[in-house]
């Protein structure tokens, strides 16, 4: 009887025990990766601040990887051949020592293995596609503003030149006439300013601010990436627990509200259109949520760049989304 109970118990628990432990380890590895590594690395999504870790377990020994994940700074200082070459390749940005224990590195390796198996090999961006991007074109409002700026600048230059030249032949000034002219100038300027305000105020975005957005996207910026989600992510501990949007798709012509915060230092959240013009931007600040509302008519891929120098990996801090 005891033996039967023992066998039944063994059958019930034997396969479950290790499998669950493995799943837990994989889950822990995934959370650790989201929290500590995903800001610089992808697995199959291409290089970012650091190399794509797709298949890292195939190109390096387990021992090397564990050591590098726990003590990258020491290995680089000791001039490990592979580590030094990687530093050269990645703009001399040294991977920080994140104070991980060996068990955590093991869990991370488990995740890198599992995620590498799940993801296809990273696609190279064809050089032709990069070369085909021409110089960015000025969009209408920008070129109109630039035109007005040049026009006013030209008038100011002409006035200065005229005043400068007029000093060659000094003449008496009729003070009364000069004051009269000044009054007339003031009246003209007042009329122009009030008219310009009356014409342009209705276009100010205050009315849009009272509309209900069609879509709210939460953005958490951190060194060195942007995390999109449908729920607020307010601390690094939320990463890996709150689902993030790996690929953000937005409907065209919808009113989209980005709620932008930062998990570490100040960043900028700059949205660039498919022709690579800056369309909208706000700051990403720790402890604050800045709202940025946009209505994007044109379909295509919009890029997001960090607009505030935030440390050595700033140049790689970019993301993007599709509008359909
Ligand atoms: Cu930055």
mmCIF file of C-alpha atoms and ligand atoms in Angstrom:
data_model
loop_
_atom_site.group_PDB
_atom_site.id
_atom_site.type_symbol
_atom_site.label_atom_id
_atom_site.label_comp_id
_atom_site.label_asym_id
_atom_site.label_seq_id
_atom_site.Cartn_x
_atom_site.Cartn_y
_atom_site.Cartn_z
ATOM 1 C CA UNK A 1 0.000 0.000 0.000
ATOM 2 C CA UNK A 2 2.734 2.412 0.968
ATOM 3 C CA UNK A 3 4.542 1.574 -2.215
ATOM 4 C CA UNK A 4 1.505 2.307 -4.323
ATOM 5 C CA UNK A 5 1.030 5.666 -2.602
ATOM 6 C CA UNK A 6 4.714 6.415 -3.097
ATOM 7 C CA UNK A 7 4.558 5.539 -6.798
ATOM 8 C CA UNK A 8 1.395 7.598 -7.311
ATOM 9 C CA UNK A 9 2.973 10.538 -5.498
ATOM 10 C CA UNK A 10 6.134 10.163 -7.535
ATOM 11 C CA UNK A 11 4.156 10.073 -10.765
ATOM 12 C CA UNK A 12 2.164 13.121 -9.717
ATOM 13 C CA UNK A 13 5.052 15.279 -8.672
ATOM 14 C CA UNK A 14 8.178 14.051 -10.426
ATOM 15 C CA UNK A 15 7.602 15.629 -13.844
ATOM 16 C CA UNK A 16 5.974 18.743 -12.432
ATOM 17 C CA UNK A 17 8.683 19.678 -9.935
ATOM 18 C CA UNK A 18 11.656 20.235 -12.253
ATOM 19 C CA UNK A 19 9.468 21.550 -15.072
ATOM 20 C CA UNK A 20 7.985 24.190 -12.815
ATOM 21 C CA UNK A 21 11.409 25.119 -11.454
ATOM 22 C CA UNK A 22 12.616 25.524 -15.032
ATOM 23 C CA UNK A 23 9.613 27.659 -15.955
ATOM 24 C CA UNK A 24 10.184 29.824 -12.888
ATOM 25 C CA UNK A 25 13.843 30.252 -13.791
ATOM 26 C CA UNK A 26 12.896 31.166 -17.364
ATOM 27 C CA UNK A 27 10.301 33.629 -16.056
ATOM 28 C CA UNK A 28 12.854 35.188 -13.728
ATOM 29 C CA UNK A 29 15.346 35.396 -16.577
ATOM 30 C CA UNK A 30 12.803 37.155 -18.774
ATOM 31 C CA UNK A 31 11.911 39.688 -16.063
ATOM 32 C CA UNK A 32 15.595 40.336 -15.313
ATOM 33 C CA UNK A 33 16.241 40.809 -19.013
ATOM 34 C CA UNK A 34 13.385 43.309 -19.414
ATOM 35 C CA UNK A 35 14.524 45.244 -16.352
ATOM 36 C CA UNK A 36 18.301 45.263 -16.765
ATOM 37 C CA UNK A 37 19.287 44.382 -20.308
ATOM 38 C CA UNK A 38 16.518 45.277 -22.794
ATOM 39 C CA UNK A 39 17.481 48.955 -22.661
ATOM 40 C CA UNK A 40 20.681 48.089 -24.548
ATOM 41 C CA UNK A 41 20.101 44.648 -26.072
ATOM 42 C CA UNK A 42 17.513 42.828 -28.129
ATOM 43 C CA UNK A 43 17.306 39.117 -28.841
ATOM 44 C CA UNK A 44 16.730 38.964 -32.571
ATOM 45 C CA UNK A 45 15.695 42.610 -32.952
ATOM 46 C CA UNK A 46 19.067 43.885 -34.164
ATOM 47 C CA UNK A 47 21.892 45.681 -32.357
ATOM 48 C CA UNK A 48 21.132 48.648 -30.129
ATOM 49 C CA UNK A 49 23.655 50.184 -27.704
ATOM 50 C CA UNK A 50 25.070 46.661 -27.378
ATOM 51 C CA UNK A 51 25.062 43.638 -29.698
ATOM 52 C CA UNK A 52 21.984 41.605 -30.576
ATOM 53 C CA UNK A 53 22.142 38.657 -28.183
ATOM 54 C CA UNK A 54 20.406 36.303 -30.620
ATOM 55 C CA UNK A 55 22.420 33.074 -30.525
ATOM 56 C CA UNK A 56 24.991 34.479 -28.070
ATOM 57 C CA UNK A 57 25.046 31.041 -26.410
ATOM 58 C CA UNK A 58 26.203 29.556 -29.715
ATOM 59 C CA UNK A 59 29.018 32.000 -30.443
ATOM 60 C CA UNK A 60 30.489 32.097 -26.891
ATOM 61 C CA UNK A 61 31.104 29.541 -24.179
ATOM 62 C CA UNK A 62 28.750 29.458 -21.209
ATOM 63 C CA UNK A 63 31.656 30.226 -18.886
ATOM 64 C CA UNK A 64 32.586 33.331 -20.877
ATOM 65 C CA UNK A 65 28.993 34.556 -20.955
ATOM 66 C CA UNK A 66 28.425 34.093 -17.198
ATOM 67 C CA UNK A 67 31.653 35.923 -16.442
ATOM 68 C CA UNK A 68 30.877 38.730 -18.888
ATOM 69 C CA UNK A 69 27.323 39.209 -17.613
ATOM 70 C CA UNK A 70 28.469 39.356 -13.978
ATOM 71 C CA UNK A 71 31.742 41.283 -14.434
ATOM 72 C CA UNK A 72 31.959 42.973 -17.844
ATOM 73 C CA UNK A 73 34.102 45.797 -16.433
ATOM 74 C CA UNK A 74 36.699 43.384 -14.994
ATOM 75 C CA UNK A 75 36.884 41.381 -18.209
ATOM 76 C CA UNK A 76 37.408 44.515 -20.269
ATOM 77 C CA UNK A 77 40.014 45.805 -17.802
ATOM 78 C CA UNK A 78 41.802 42.447 -18.060
ATOM 79 C CA UNK A 79 41.852 42.926 -21.843
ATOM 80 C CA UNK A 80 39.910 39.773 -22.667
ATOM 81 C CA UNK A 81 40.341 39.559 -26.417
ATOM 82 C CA UNK A 82 36.671 39.141 -27.353
ATOM 83 C CA UNK A 83 35.458 41.740 -24.851
ATOM 84 C CA UNK A 84 37.950 44.357 -26.073
ATOM 85 C CA UNK A 85 36.953 43.743 -29.691
ATOM 86 C CA UNK A 86 33.278 44.167 -28.784
ATOM 87 C CA UNK A 87 33.998 47.463 -27.015
ATOM 88 C CA UNK A 88 35.759 48.748 -30.141
ATOM 89 C CA UNK A 89 32.848 47.632 -32.273
ATOM 90 C CA UNK A 90 30.270 49.300 -30.017
ATOM 91 C CA UNK A 91 31.601 52.846 -29.965
ATOM 92 C CA UNK A 92 33.684 52.257 -26.847
ATOM 93 C CA UNK A 93 30.603 52.096 -24.689
ATOM 94 C CA UNK A 94 31.495 49.784 -21.842
ATOM 95 C CA UNK A 95 28.714 47.520 -20.649
ATOM 96 C CA UNK A 96 28.077 48.455 -17.000
ATOM 97 C CA UNK A 97 28.560 46.008 -14.155
ATOM 98 C CA UNK A 98 24.985 45.492 -13.001
ATOM 99 C CA UNK A 99 25.959 43.650 -9.807
ATOM 100 C CA UNK A 100 24.361 40.372 -10.856
ATOM 101 C CA UNK A 101 24.942 37.084 -9.083
ATOM 102 C CA UNK A 102 25.922 33.937 -10.945
ATOM 103 C CA UNK A 103 22.458 32.389 -10.468
ATOM 104 C CA UNK A 104 20.897 35.477 -12.051
ATOM 105 C CA UNK A 105 23.322 35.245 -14.965
ATOM 106 C CA UNK A 106 22.289 31.600 -15.381
ATOM 107 C CA UNK A 107 18.624 32.602 -15.468
ATOM 108 C CA UNK A 108 19.443 35.287 -18.048
ATOM 109 C CA UNK A 109 21.300 32.767 -20.182
ATOM 110 C CA UNK A 110 18.257 30.498 -20.020
ATOM 111 C CA UNK A 111 16.154 33.343 -21.329
ATOM 112 C CA UNK A 112 18.661 34.200 -24.087
ATOM 113 C CA UNK A 113 18.624 30.550 -25.193
ATOM 114 C CA UNK A 114 14.822 30.260 -25.146
ATOM 115 C CA UNK A 115 14.263 33.615 -26.842
ATOM 116 C CA UNK A 116 16.909 32.867 -29.498
ATOM 117 C CA UNK A 117 15.118 29.636 -30.339
ATOM 118 C CA UNK A 118 11.796 31.471 -30.528
ATOM 119 C CA UNK A 119 13.040 34.368 -32.689
ATOM 120 C CA UNK A 120 14.246 34.070 -36.243
ATOM 121 C CA UNK A 121 17.782 35.212 -36.969
ATOM 122 C CA UNK A 122 17.868 39.020 -37.062
ATOM 123 C CA UNK A 123 17.213 40.495 -40.467
ATOM 124 C CA UNK A 124 19.935 42.716 -41.825
ATOM 125 C CA UNK A 125 18.721 46.081 -43.062
ATOM 126 C CA UNK A 126 19.685 46.081 -46.743
ATOM 127 C CA UNK A 127 22.226 48.810 -47.514
ATOM 128 C CA UNK A 128 20.141 49.851 -50.542
ATOM 129 C CA UNK A 129 17.159 50.677 -48.290
ATOM 130 C CA UNK A 130 19.349 52.907 -46.141
ATOM 131 C CA UNK A 131 20.942 54.617 -49.164
ATOM 132 C CA UNK A 132 17.501 55.218 -50.720
ATOM 133 C CA UNK A 133 16.569 57.597 -47.892
ATOM 134 C CA UNK A 134 17.129 60.999 -49.425
ATOM 135 C CA UNK A 135 17.637 64.250 -47.597
ATOM 136 C CA UNK A 136 14.654 65.144 -45.453
ATOM 137 C CA UNK A 137 12.245 67.561 -47.163
ATOM 138 C CA UNK A 138 10.842 70.601 -45.397
ATOM 139 C CA UNK A 139 7.127 70.162 -44.767
ATOM 140 C CA UNK A 140 4.749 73.006 -45.602
ATOM 141 C CA UNK A 141 4.425 74.768 -42.203
ATOM 142 C CA UNK A 142 8.179 74.603 -41.661
ATOM 143 C CA UNK A 143 9.027 76.048 -45.073
ATOM 144 C CA UNK A 144 6.384 78.795 -44.705
ATOM 145 C CA UNK A 145 7.835 79.786 -41.315
ATOM 146 C CA UNK A 146 11.329 79.715 -42.791
ATOM 147 C CA UNK A 147 10.173 81.932 -45.683
ATOM 148 C CA UNK A 148 8.588 84.461 -43.288
ATOM 149 C CA UNK A 149 11.753 84.431 -41.193
ATOM 150 C CA UNK A 150 13.933 85.219 -44.226
ATOM 151 C CA UNK A 151 11.515 87.958 -45.387
ATOM 152 C CA UNK A 152 11.482 89.735 -41.997
ATOM 153 C CA UNK A 153 15.244 89.303 -41.614
ATOM 154 C CA UNK A 154 15.756 90.905 -45.057
ATOM 155 C CA UNK A 155 13.588 93.918 -44.075
ATOM 156 C CA UNK A 156 15.535 94.358 -40.812
ATOM 157 C CA UNK A 157 18.847 94.156 -42.706
ATOM 158 C CA UNK A 158 17.635 96.759 -45.240
ATOM 159 C CA UNK A 159 16.513 99.144 -42.455
ATOM 160 C CA UNK A 160 19.871 98.798 -40.709
ATOM 161 C CA UNK A 161 21.702 99.446 -43.982
ATOM 162 C CA UNK A 162 19.492 102.469 -44.720
ATOM 163 C CA UNK A 163 20.079 103.919 -41.198
ATOM 164 C CA UNK A 164 23.801 103.236 -41.474
ATOM 165 C CA UNK A 165 24.063 104.925 -44.871
ATOM 166 C CA UNK A 166 21.952 107.905 -43.751
ATOM 167 C CA UNK A 167 24.562 108.871 -41.113
ATOM 168 C CA UNK A 168 26.826 110.044 -43.953
ATOM 169 C CA UNK A 169 24.701 113.148 -44.505
ATOM 170 C CA UNK A 170 23.564 114.397 -41.063
ATOM 171 C CA UNK A 171 20.470 116.579 -40.970
ATOM 172 C CA UNK A 172 18.364 118.338 -38.328
ATOM 173 C CA UNK A 173 15.515 116.257 -36.927
ATOM 174 C CA UNK A 174 12.049 117.737 -36.569
ATOM 175 C CA UNK A 175 11.269 116.337 -33.080
ATOM 176 C CA UNK A 176 7.535 116.944 -33.281
ATOM 177 C CA UNK A 177 7.279 115.195 -36.632
ATOM 178 C CA UNK A 178 9.399 112.276 -35.348
ATOM 179 C CA UNK A 179 7.059 111.747 -32.358
ATOM 180 C CA UNK A 180 4.062 111.833 -34.657
ATOM 181 C CA UNK A 181 5.683 109.182 -36.852
ATOM 182 C CA UNK A 182 6.370 107.069 -33.774
ATOM 183 C CA UNK A 183 2.708 107.201 -32.726
ATOM 184 C CA UNK A 184 1.626 106.144 -36.194
ATOM 185 C CA UNK A 185 4.092 103.237 -36.124
ATOM 186 C CA UNK A 186 2.796 102.148 -32.710
ATOM 187 C CA UNK A 187 -0.822 102.214 -33.884
ATOM 188 C CA UNK A 188 0.029 100.211 -37.012
ATOM 189 C CA UNK A 189 1.991 97.615 -35.021
ATOM 190 C CA UNK A 190 -0.913 97.264 -32.522
ATOM 191 C CA UNK A 191 -3.423 96.667 -35.293
ATOM 192 C CA UNK A 192 -1.148 94.077 -36.933
ATOM 193 C CA UNK A 193 -0.503 92.190 -33.660
ATOM 194 C CA UNK A 194 -4.177 92.117 -32.597
ATOM 195 C CA UNK A 195 -5.222 90.971 -36.076
ATOM 196 C CA UNK A 196 -2.544 88.246 -36.105
ATOM 197 C CA UNK A 197 -3.682 87.019 -32.673
ATOM 198 C CA UNK A 198 -7.349 87.003 -33.693
ATOM 199 C CA UNK A 199 -6.511 85.025 -36.824
ATOM 200 C CA UNK A 200 -4.204 82.455 -35.233
ATOM 201 C CA UNK A 201 -5.676 81.910 -31.736
ATOM 202 C CA UNK A 202 -8.429 79.549 -32.935
ATOM 203 C CA UNK A 203 -5.663 77.292 -34.279
ATOM 204 C CA UNK A 204 -4.026 76.959 -30.849
ATOM 205 C CA UNK A 205 -4.269 73.400 -29.504
ATOM 206 C CA UNK A 206 -6.374 74.258 -26.415
ATOM 207 C CA UNK A 207 -9.562 72.997 -28.024
ATOM 208 C CA UNK A 208 -7.914 69.659 -28.853
ATOM 209 C CA UNK A 209 -6.896 69.283 -25.202
ATOM 210 C CA UNK A 210 -10.531 68.963 -24.156
ATOM 211 C CA UNK A 211 -11.239 66.121 -26.616
ATOM 212 C CA UNK A 212 -11.146 62.531 -25.444
ATOM 213 C CA UNK A 213 -8.206 60.769 -27.091
ATOM 214 C CA UNK A 214 -8.962 57.726 -29.263
ATOM 215 C CA UNK A 215 -5.883 55.943 -27.987
ATOM 216 C CA UNK A 216 -3.628 56.411 -24.965
ATOM 217 C CA UNK A 217 -0.086 55.070 -25.128
ATOM 218 C CA UNK A 218 2.122 55.068 -22.056
ATOM 219 C CA UNK A 219 5.785 55.750 -22.722
ATOM 220 C CA UNK A 220 8.558 55.038 -20.220
ATOM 221 C CA UNK A 221 11.933 56.363 -21.330
ATOM 222 C CA UNK A 222 15.124 55.000 -19.834
ATOM 223 C CA UNK A 223 18.790 54.761 -20.691
ATOM 224 C CA UNK A 224 18.666 53.812 -23.621
ATOM 225 C CA UNK A 225 15.268 52.968 -25.018
ATOM 226 C CA UNK A 226 11.569 53.816 -24.979
ATOM 227 C CA UNK A 227 9.069 51.316 -23.590
ATOM 228 C CA UNK A 228 5.494 51.534 -24.905
ATOM 229 C CA UNK A 229 2.597 50.021 -22.967
ATOM 230 C CA UNK A 230 -1.177 50.193 -22.495
ATOM 231 C CA UNK A 231 -0.802 50.618 -18.734
ATOM 232 C CA UNK A 232 1.470 53.047 -16.911
ATOM 233 C CA UNK A 233 4.992 51.847 -16.192
ATOM 234 C CA UNK A 234 6.331 54.025 -13.413
ATOM 235 C CA UNK A 235 9.333 52.124 -12.113
ATOM 236 C CA UNK A 236 11.862 49.591 -13.331
ATOM 237 C CA UNK A 237 10.133 46.973 -11.170
ATOM 238 C CA UNK A 238 7.061 47.176 -13.450
ATOM 239 C CA UNK A 239 9.155 46.027 -16.408
ATOM 240 C CA UNK A 240 8.687 42.371 -17.232
ATOM 241 C CA UNK A 241 5.443 42.376 -15.217
ATOM 242 C CA UNK A 242 3.315 44.896 -17.068
ATOM 243 C CA UNK A 243 3.025 43.820 -20.712
ATOM 244 C CA UNK A 244 4.831 46.113 -23.114
ATOM 245 C CA UNK A 245 4.046 46.763 -26.759
ATOM 246 C CA UNK A 246 6.886 45.349 -28.812
ATOM 247 C CA UNK A 247 5.385 46.708 -32.026
ATOM 248 C CA UNK A 248 3.229 49.779 -31.690
ATOM 249 C CA UNK A 249 0.572 50.230 -34.363
ATOM 250 C CA UNK A 250 -1.561 53.370 -34.393
ATOM 251 C CA UNK A 251 -4.626 54.101 -36.512
ATOM 252 C CA UNK A 252 -4.260 56.972 -38.984
ATOM 253 C CA UNK A 253 -6.175 60.185 -38.195
ATOM 254 C CA UNK A 254 -6.922 59.100 -34.634
ATOM 255 C CA UNK A 255 -6.209 61.430 -31.722
ATOM 256 C CA UNK A 256 -3.347 59.686 -29.916
ATOM 257 C CA UNK A 257 -2.170 60.767 -26.492
ATOM 258 C CA UNK A 258 1.321 59.742 -25.403
ATOM 259 C CA UNK A 259 1.785 59.866 -21.615
ATOM 260 C CA UNK A 260 5.504 60.210 -21.300
ATOM 261 C CA UNK A 261 7.654 59.660 -18.226
ATOM 262 C CA UNK A 262 11.198 58.547 -17.478
ATOM 263 C CA UNK A 263 12.546 55.792 -15.253
ATOM 264 C CA UNK A 264 15.956 57.400 -14.725
ATOM 265 C CA UNK A 265 17.210 60.745 -16.053
ATOM 266 C CA UNK A 266 15.645 63.399 -18.290
ATOM 267 C CA UNK A 267 15.111 62.338 -21.885
ATOM 268 C CA UNK A 268 13.359 63.878 -24.847
ATOM 269 C CA UNK A 269 10.536 62.166 -26.744
ATOM 270 C CA UNK A 270 10.665 63.412 -30.336
ATOM 271 C CA UNK A 271 8.322 62.011 -32.993
ATOM 272 C CA UNK A 272 9.608 62.131 -36.586
ATOM 273 C CA UNK A 273 7.361 61.581 -39.593
ATOM 274 C CA UNK A 274 7.937 59.135 -42.445
ATOM 275 C CA UNK A 275 9.893 61.836 -44.304
ATOM 276 C CA UNK A 276 11.946 62.316 -41.142
ATOM 277 C CA UNK A 277 10.725 65.733 -40.058
ATOM 278 C CA UNK A 278 10.267 66.462 -36.390
ATOM 279 C CA UNK A 279 6.489 66.578 -35.864
ATOM 280 C CA UNK A 280 6.014 66.758 -32.094
ATOM 281 C CA UNK A 281 8.056 66.423 -28.962
ATOM 282 C CA UNK A 282 7.909 66.554 -25.195
ATOM 283 C CA UNK A 283 10.296 65.923 -22.333
ATOM 284 C CA UNK A 284 10.440 62.606 -20.509
ATOM 285 C CA UNK A 285 11.090 63.448 -16.886
ATOM 286 C CA UNK A 286 11.347 61.141 -13.865
ATOM 287 C CA UNK A 287 8.379 61.631 -11.527
ATOM 288 C CA UNK A 288 6.309 63.546 -14.093
ATOM 289 C CA UNK A 289 3.922 62.543 -16.843
ATOM 290 C CA UNK A 290 3.912 64.806 -19.886
ATOM 291 C CA UNK A 291 1.077 64.441 -22.343
ATOM 292 C CA UNK A 292 1.701 64.762 -26.032
ATOM 293 C CA UNK A 293 -1.280 64.663 -28.362
ATOM 294 C CA UNK A 294 -0.905 64.005 -32.050
ATOM 295 C CA UNK A 295 -3.158 63.231 -34.959
ATOM 296 C CA UNK A 296 -1.166 61.515 -37.671
ATOM 297 C CA UNK A 297 -2.800 61.517 -41.072
ATOM 298 C CA UNK A 298 -0.030 59.983 -43.127
ATOM 299 C CA UNK A 299 0.496 56.220 -42.946
ATOM 300 C CA UNK A 300 4.010 54.875 -42.579
ATOM 301 C CA UNK A 301 6.789 54.363 -40.099
ATOM 302 C CA UNK A 302 7.367 57.135 -37.574
ATOM 303 C CA UNK A 303 10.640 57.258 -35.684
ATOM 304 C CA UNK A 304 11.106 58.346 -32.098
ATOM 305 C CA UNK A 305 14.426 59.826 -31.026
ATOM 306 C CA UNK A 306 15.666 60.969 -27.648
ATOM 307 C CA UNK A 307 16.152 64.734 -27.885
ATOM 308 C CA UNK A 308 18.179 65.247 -24.747
ATOM 309 C CA UNK A 309 21.715 64.033 -24.247
ATOM 310 C CA UNK A 310 21.287 61.397 -21.535
ATOM 311 C CA UNK A 311 24.667 59.560 -21.410
ATOM 312 C CA UNK A 312 27.001 57.578 -23.642
ATOM 313 C CA UNK A 313 24.309 55.490 -25.363
ATOM 314 C CA UNK A 314 22.112 58.493 -26.255
ATOM 315 C CA UNK A 315 22.805 58.204 -29.999
ATOM 316 C CA UNK A 316 21.256 54.727 -30.014
ATOM 317 C CA UNK A 317 18.169 55.779 -28.056
ATOM 318 C CA UNK A 318 15.448 55.479 -30.643
ATOM 319 C CA UNK A 319 12.251 53.655 -31.286
ATOM 320 C CA UNK A 320 9.295 53.960 -33.613
ATOM 321 C CA UNK A 321 5.771 52.971 -34.520
ATOM 322 C CA UNK A 322 3.589 52.297 -37.521
ATOM 323 C CA UNK A 323 0.576 54.336 -38.565
ATOM 324 C CA UNK A 324 -1.999 52.546 -40.713
HETATM 325 CU CU1 LIG B 1 19.137 60.801 -24.819
#
